[in-house]
XYZ file of C-alpha atoms in Angstrom:
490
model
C 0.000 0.000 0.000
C 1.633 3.171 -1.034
C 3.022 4.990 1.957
C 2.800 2.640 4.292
C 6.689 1.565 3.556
C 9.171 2.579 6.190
C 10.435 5.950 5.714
C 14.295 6.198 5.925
C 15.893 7.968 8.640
C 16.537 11.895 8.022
C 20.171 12.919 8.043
C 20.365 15.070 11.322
C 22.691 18.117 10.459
C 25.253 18.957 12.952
C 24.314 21.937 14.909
C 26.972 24.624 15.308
C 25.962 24.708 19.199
C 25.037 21.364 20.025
C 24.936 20.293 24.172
C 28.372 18.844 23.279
C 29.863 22.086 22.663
C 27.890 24.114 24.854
C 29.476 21.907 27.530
C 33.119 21.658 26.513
C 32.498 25.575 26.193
C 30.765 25.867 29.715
C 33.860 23.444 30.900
C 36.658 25.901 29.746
C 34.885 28.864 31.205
C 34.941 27.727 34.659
C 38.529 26.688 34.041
C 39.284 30.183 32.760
C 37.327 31.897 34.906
C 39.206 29.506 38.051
C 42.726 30.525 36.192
C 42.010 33.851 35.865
C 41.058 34.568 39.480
C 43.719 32.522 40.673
C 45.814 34.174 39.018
C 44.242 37.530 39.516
C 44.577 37.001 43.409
C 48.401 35.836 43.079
C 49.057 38.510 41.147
C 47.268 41.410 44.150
C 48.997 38.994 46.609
C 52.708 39.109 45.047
C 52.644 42.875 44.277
C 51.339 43.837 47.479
C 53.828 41.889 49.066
C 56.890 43.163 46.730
C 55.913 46.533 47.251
C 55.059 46.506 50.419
C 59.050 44.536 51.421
C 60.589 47.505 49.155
C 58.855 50.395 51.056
C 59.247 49.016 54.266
C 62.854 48.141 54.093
C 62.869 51.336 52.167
C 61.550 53.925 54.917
C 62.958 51.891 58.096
C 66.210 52.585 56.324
C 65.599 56.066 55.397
C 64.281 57.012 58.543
C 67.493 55.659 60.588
C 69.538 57.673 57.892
C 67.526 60.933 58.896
C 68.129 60.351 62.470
C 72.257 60.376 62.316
C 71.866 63.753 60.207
C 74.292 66.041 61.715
C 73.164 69.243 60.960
C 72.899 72.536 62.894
C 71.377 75.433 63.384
C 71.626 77.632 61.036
C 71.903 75.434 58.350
C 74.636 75.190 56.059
C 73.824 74.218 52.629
C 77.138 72.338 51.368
C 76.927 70.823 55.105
C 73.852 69.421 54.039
C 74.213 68.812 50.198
C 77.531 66.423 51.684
C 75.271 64.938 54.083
C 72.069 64.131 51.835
C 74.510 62.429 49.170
C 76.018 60.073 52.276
C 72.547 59.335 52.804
C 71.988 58.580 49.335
C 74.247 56.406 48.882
C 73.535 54.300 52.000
C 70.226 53.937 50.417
C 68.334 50.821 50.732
C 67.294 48.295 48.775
C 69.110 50.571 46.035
C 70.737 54.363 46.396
C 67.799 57.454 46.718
C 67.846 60.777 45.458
C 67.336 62.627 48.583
C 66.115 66.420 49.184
C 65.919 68.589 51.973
C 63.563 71.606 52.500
C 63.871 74.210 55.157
C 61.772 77.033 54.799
C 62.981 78.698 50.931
C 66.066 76.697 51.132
C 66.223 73.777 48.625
C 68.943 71.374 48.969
C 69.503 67.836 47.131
C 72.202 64.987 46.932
C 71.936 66.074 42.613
C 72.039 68.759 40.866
C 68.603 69.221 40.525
C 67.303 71.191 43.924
C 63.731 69.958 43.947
C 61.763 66.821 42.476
C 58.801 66.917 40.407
C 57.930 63.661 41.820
C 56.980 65.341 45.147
C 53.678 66.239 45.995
C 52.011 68.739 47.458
C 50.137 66.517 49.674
C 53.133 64.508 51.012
C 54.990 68.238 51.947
C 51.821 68.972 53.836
C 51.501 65.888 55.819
C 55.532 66.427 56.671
C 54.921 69.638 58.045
C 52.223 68.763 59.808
C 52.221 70.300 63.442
C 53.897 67.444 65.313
C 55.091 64.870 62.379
C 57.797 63.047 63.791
C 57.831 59.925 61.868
C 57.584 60.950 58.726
C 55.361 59.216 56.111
C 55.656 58.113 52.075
C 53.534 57.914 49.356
C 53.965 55.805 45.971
C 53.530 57.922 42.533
C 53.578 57.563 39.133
C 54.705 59.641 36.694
C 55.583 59.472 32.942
C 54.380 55.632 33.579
C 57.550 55.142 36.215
C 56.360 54.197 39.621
C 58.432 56.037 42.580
C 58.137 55.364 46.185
C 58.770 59.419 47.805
C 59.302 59.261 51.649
C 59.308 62.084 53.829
C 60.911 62.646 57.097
C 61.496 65.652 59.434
C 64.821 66.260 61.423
C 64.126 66.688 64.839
C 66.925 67.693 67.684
C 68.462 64.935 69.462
C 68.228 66.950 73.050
C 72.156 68.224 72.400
C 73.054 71.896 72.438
C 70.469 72.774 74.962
C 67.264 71.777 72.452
C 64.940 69.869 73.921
C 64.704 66.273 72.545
C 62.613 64.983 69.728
C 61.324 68.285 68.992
C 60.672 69.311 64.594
C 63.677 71.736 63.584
C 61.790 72.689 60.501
C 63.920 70.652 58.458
C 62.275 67.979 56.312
C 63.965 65.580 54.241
C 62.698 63.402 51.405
C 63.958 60.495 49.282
C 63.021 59.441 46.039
C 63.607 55.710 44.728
C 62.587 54.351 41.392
C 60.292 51.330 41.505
C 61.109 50.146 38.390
C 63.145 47.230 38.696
C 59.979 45.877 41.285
C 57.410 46.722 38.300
C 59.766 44.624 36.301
C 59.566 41.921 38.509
C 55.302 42.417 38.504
C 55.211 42.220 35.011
C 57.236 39.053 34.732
C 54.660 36.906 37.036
C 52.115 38.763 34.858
C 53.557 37.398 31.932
C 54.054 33.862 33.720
C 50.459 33.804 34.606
C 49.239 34.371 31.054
C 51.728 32.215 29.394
C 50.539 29.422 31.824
C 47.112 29.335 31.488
C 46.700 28.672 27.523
C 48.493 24.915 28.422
C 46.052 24.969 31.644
C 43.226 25.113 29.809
C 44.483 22.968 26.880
C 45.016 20.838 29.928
C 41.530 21.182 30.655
C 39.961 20.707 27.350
C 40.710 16.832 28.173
C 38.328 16.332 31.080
C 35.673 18.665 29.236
C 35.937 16.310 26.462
C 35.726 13.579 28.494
C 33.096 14.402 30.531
C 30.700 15.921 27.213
C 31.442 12.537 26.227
C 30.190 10.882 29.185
C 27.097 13.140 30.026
C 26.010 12.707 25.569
C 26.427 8.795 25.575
C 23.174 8.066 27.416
C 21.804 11.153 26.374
C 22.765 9.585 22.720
C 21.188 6.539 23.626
C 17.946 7.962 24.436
C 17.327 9.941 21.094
C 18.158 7.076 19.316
C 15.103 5.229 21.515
C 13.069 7.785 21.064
C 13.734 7.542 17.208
C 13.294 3.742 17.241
C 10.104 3.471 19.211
C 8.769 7.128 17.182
C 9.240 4.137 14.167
C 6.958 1.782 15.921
C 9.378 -0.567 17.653
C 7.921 -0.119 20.910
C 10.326 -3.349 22.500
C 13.428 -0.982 22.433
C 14.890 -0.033 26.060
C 18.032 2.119 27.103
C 20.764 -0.197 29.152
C 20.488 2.019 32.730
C 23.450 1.666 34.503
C 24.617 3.844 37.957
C 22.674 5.965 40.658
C 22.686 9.233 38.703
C 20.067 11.300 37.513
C 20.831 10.279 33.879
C 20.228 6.711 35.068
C 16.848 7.668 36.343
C 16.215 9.158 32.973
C 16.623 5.884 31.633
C 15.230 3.763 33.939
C 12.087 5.589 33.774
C 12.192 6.113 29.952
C 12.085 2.310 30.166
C 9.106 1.982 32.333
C 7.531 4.518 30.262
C 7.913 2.623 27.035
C 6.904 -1.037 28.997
C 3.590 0.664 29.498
C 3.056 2.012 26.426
C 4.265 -1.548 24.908
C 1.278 -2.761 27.042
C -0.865 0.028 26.368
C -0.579 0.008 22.203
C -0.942 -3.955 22.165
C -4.142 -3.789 24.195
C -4.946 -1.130 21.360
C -4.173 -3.010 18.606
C -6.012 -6.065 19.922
C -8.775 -4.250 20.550
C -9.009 -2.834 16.973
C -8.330 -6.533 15.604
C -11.234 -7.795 17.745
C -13.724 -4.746 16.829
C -12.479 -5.216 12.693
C -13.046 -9.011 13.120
C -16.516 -8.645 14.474
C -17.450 -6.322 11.920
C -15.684 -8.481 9.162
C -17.463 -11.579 10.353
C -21.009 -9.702 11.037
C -20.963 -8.373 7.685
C -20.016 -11.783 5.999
C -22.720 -13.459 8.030
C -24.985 -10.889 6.973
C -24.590 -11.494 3.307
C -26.082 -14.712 2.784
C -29.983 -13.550 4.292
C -29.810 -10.108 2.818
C -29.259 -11.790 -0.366
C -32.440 -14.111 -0.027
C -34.539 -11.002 1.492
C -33.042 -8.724 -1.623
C -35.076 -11.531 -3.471
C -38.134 -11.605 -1.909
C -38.564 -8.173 -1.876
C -37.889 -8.205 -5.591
C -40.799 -10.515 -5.456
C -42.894 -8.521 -3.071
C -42.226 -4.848 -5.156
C -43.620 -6.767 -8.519
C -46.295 -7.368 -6.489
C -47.127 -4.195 -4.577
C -49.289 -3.099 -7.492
C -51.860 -6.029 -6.724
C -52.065 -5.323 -2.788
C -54.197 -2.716 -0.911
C -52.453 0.708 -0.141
C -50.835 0.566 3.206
C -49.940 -3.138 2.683
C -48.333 -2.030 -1.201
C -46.721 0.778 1.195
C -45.330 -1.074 3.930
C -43.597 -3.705 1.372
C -42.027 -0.796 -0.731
C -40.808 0.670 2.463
C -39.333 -3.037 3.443
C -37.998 -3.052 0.274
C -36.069 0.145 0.693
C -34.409 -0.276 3.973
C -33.379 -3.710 2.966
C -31.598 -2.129 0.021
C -29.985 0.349 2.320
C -29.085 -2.480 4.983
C -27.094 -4.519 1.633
C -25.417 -1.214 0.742
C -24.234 -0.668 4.333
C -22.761 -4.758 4.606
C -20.867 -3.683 1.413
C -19.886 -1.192 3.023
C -18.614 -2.093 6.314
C -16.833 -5.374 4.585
C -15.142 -2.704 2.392
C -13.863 -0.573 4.886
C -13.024 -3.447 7.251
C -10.510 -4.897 4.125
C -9.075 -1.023 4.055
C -8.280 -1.707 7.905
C -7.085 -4.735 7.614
C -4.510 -3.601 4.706
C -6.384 -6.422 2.817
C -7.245 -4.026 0.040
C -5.295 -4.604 -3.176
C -4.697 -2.712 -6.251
C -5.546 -4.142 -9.563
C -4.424 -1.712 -12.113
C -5.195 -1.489 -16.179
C -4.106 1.255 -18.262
C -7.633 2.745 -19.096
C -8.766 6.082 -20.626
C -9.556 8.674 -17.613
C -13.247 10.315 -19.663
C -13.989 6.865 -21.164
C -14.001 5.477 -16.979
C -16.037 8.487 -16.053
C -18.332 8.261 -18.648
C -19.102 4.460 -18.096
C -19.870 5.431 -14.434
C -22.382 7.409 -15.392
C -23.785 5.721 -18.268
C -24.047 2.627 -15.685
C -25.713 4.090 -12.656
C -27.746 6.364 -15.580
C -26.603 9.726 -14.925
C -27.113 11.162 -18.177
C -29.884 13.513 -17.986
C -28.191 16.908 -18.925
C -30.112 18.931 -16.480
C -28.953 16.652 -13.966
C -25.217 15.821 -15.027
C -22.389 18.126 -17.095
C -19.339 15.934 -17.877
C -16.359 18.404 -19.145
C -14.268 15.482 -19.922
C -10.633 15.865 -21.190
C -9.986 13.375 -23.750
C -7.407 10.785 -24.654
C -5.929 11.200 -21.158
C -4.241 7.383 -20.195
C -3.227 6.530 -16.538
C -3.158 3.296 -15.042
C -5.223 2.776 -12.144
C -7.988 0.214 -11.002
C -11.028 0.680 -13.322
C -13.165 -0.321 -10.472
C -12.003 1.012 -7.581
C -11.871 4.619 -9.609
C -15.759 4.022 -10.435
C -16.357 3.816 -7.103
C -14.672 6.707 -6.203
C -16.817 9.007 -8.957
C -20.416 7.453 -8.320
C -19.471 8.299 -4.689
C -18.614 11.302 -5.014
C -21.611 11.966 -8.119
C -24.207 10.237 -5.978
C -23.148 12.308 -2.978
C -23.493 15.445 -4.780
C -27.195 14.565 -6.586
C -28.346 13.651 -2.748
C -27.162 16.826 -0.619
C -26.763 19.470 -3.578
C -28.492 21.130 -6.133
C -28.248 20.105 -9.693
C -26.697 20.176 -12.706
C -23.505 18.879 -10.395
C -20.619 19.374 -13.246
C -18.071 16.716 -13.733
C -14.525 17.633 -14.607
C -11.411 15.601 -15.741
C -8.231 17.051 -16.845
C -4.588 16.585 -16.486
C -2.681 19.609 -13.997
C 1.175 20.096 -15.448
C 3.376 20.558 -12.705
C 6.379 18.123 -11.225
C 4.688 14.622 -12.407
C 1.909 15.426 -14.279
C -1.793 15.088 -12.213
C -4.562 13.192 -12.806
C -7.444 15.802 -11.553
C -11.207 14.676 -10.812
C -13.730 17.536 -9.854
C -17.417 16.987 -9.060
C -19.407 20.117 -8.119
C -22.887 21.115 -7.140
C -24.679 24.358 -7.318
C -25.775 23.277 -3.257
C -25.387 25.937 -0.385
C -22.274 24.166 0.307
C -20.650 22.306 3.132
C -20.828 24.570 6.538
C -17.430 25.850 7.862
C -17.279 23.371 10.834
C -18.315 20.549 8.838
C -15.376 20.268 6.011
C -12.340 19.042 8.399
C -14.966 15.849 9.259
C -16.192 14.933 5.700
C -14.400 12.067 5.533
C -14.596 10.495 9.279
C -17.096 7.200 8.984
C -20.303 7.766 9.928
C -20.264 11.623 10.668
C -23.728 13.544 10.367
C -23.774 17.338 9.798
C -26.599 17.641 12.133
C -26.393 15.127 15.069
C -30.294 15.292 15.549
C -30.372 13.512 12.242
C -30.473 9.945 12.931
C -30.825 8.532 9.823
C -29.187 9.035 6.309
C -30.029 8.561 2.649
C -26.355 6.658 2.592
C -24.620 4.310 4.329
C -22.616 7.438 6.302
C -19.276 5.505 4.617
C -19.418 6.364 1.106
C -17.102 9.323 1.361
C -14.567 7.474 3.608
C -14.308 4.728 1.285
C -13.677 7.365 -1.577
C -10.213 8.609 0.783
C -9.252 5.290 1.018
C -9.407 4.470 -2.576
C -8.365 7.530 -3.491
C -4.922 6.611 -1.077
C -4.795 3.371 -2.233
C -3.713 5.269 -5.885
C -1.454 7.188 -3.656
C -3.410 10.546 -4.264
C -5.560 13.023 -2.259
C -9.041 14.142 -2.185
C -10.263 17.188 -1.037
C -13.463 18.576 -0.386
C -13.993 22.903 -0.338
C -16.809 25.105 -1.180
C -16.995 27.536 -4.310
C -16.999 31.000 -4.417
C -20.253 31.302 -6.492
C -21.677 28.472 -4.186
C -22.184 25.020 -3.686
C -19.368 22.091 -3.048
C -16.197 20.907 -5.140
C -14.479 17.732 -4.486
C -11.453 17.032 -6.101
C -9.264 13.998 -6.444
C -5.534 14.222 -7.632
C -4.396 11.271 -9.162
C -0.422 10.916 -9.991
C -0.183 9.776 -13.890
């Protein structure tokens, strides 16, 4: 039966972002982001701790250089310029450039008398009412980092001064922090040339465990794809404790019961298309022999009093229907049991049409229009396609208006169409009626009980019309009334 063959697999295309990628990716950003704040905190830890050893040693020295100054009052400037240079070069960790301010008087250990490198702020905190200790500051200009240290001489309690007292005098030192920048930079440099091989390191693992997370994760789309194909028996091998174990476990409980569930189903549907196979068989044989009698009994009628004559015709009727609806139900219960066979002939498409017609004695011209296309061949079975137009014909003489047109051409396109069209001039099929057409046994209006047809007619016409491996649609047209139309490929 055409389209009931197994469809191959699609070819799923890689995505660009897949949940492999996205956790590799998610993998290396942790590791990054773990790298880059250990390093990050090194780097604060290392610098704080360079700088800090450099000022320290820097103004413990500086300050016990201040304190053996042997200067006077009132100050003599080569006295001082000879002892600022001894203090500069005692310097510590590496030789200063040291200055000395005392009121106007600017003295220095170079030939320079003042530093641009000192700032206001660090000359105000020196001469601060009662700064005795001194203090420093760490600036940076041109991009070169200095450490500046200030320190005021005080009198050492000789010469009749009392001790510890400011003399006014303030000295400062200037050192170049270069060399521990330097030293910065190089662990910066260390730290960022060691984390491309850390994460390299780390693409390993990442890979490893995408791979691990994906394998059941694998295993379940391909499930899903196998039982999505009907083979409801497959299960997932669930191994571990984890929540992807659970997953599988229960994906495997899930598909038992739905194993159960669809079997039930399909026994079910067996049993309810066996009974109605077997009814209608048994049927058969005593419709046939009433089908007879009333044949008897309507040749008759004429001879019999009124209500009697009426009563047989009306017998004779519903007996006819009763046959039609046996044929019916047998038909449709060979289309569910895939029992239904093609039997195909190479037969002219207007020629067919026309026969139906002529048969069933559609030919009144007020009743019928055939536009028929001619010399159009196409294989297909001659008698399954006359069902599918008196169906279709008798439906439209029954719940439209006449003349119901008849149509058969060929529609170009890719693989030329056979195309069927049977109209009315009706009021058409309501809105909320056309998506149920085709369903067995559906009534427009459910307070009608009972039906000129066997309610199958147009169902049988879908599955016919399948069985070719076309379609068959039903629509209303614009200037009223309803179109059906079958597409047949040539």
């Amino acid at each position: 039966m055409p389209g009931d063959a197994e469809r191959p697999p699609r070819r799923r295309r890689p995505r660009p972002f897949g949940l492999r990628t996205r956790l590799v990716l998610a993998f290396l950003l942790v590791a990054a982001v773990g790298c880059g704040t250990t390093a990050a905190l090194t780097y604060r830890a290392a610098r704080n701790a360079i700088l800090e050893q450099t000022q320290d040693t820097a103004v413990t020295a500086f300050r016990q250089q201040v304190e053996t100054l042997n200067t006077g009052l009132p100050i003599d400037p080569e006295g001082l310029r000879g002892e600022l240079q001894r203090i500069a070069r005692q310097g510590k960790p590496r030789p200063w450039r040291v200055y000395a301010e005392y009121g106007d008087l600017r003295v220095s250990s170079t030939d320079r008398p003042e530093s641009s490198v000192l700032t206001p702020e660090l000359r105000r905190r020196a001469t601060a009412a009662g700064a005795t200790h001194g203090s420093f500051q760490r600036v940076v200009r041109n991009g070169t980092p200095y450490l500046t240290v200030a320190v005021p001489a005080v009198f050492s309690g000789r010469g009749g001064y009392p001790a510890s007292r400011p003399t006014g005098l303030v000295v400062y030192a200037v050192m170049d922090l270069g060399e521990e920048e330097a030293n910065i930079e190089a662990m910066v440099l260390a730290a960022r040339d060691g984390a491309l091989p850390a994460l390299l390191v780390a693409l390993v693992p990442a890979l490893l465990a995408a791979r691990g997370v994906l394998r059941p994760v694998r295993e379940l789309r391909r499930a899903a794809h196998s039982m999505g194909r009907g083979r409801l028996d497959t299960r997932i091998h669930a191994k571990g404790s984890d929540e992807l174990a659970d997953l599988a476990r229960t994906f495997n409980e899930s598909a038992a019961e739905l194993e159960r569930s669809v079997a039930e189903l399909r026994r079910a549907e067996a049993r309810a298309r066996r009974f109605a196979s077997d009814v209608s068989h048994e049927l058969r044989t005593p419709l046939a022999g009433m089908l007879a009698v009333t044949e008897v009994l309507d040749e008759d009628a004429g001879a019999l009093d009124s209500d009697t004559a009426r009563a047989v015709r009306l017998i004779s009727a519903e007996t006819g229907k009763l046959a039609v609806l046996v044929e019916d139900l047998m038909e449709i219960s060979r289309f569910d049991a895939r029992a239904a066979e093609l039997h195909t002939d190479e037969v002219d498409a207007a020629e067919a049409v026309r026969k139906t017609l002529i048969n069933r004695h559609w030919t009144d011209p007020e009743q019928i229009v055939a536009t028929l296309t001619e010399g159009i061949r196409v294989r297909l079975d001659p008698r399954r396609f006359d069902v599918v137009v008196a169906n279709l014909v008798g439906n439209a003489l029954r719940h439209g208006r006449p003349p119901v047109t008849v149509r058969v051409h060929v529609e170009e396109g890719a693989g030329n169409t056979l195309v069927t069209e049977v109209a009315d001039r009706g009021p058409g099929i309501p809105d909320h009626v056309l998506p149920h057409v085709f369903d067995r046994f559906y009534k427009a209006d459910a307070a009608r009980a009972r039906s000129a047809g066997s309610g199958l007619g147009l169902a049988i016409t879908q599955e016919n019309v399948r069985l070719h491996g076309g379609t068959v649609v039903a629509a209303n047209r614009p200037d009223g009334g309803a179109v059906f139309t079958v597409r047949i490929p040539l």
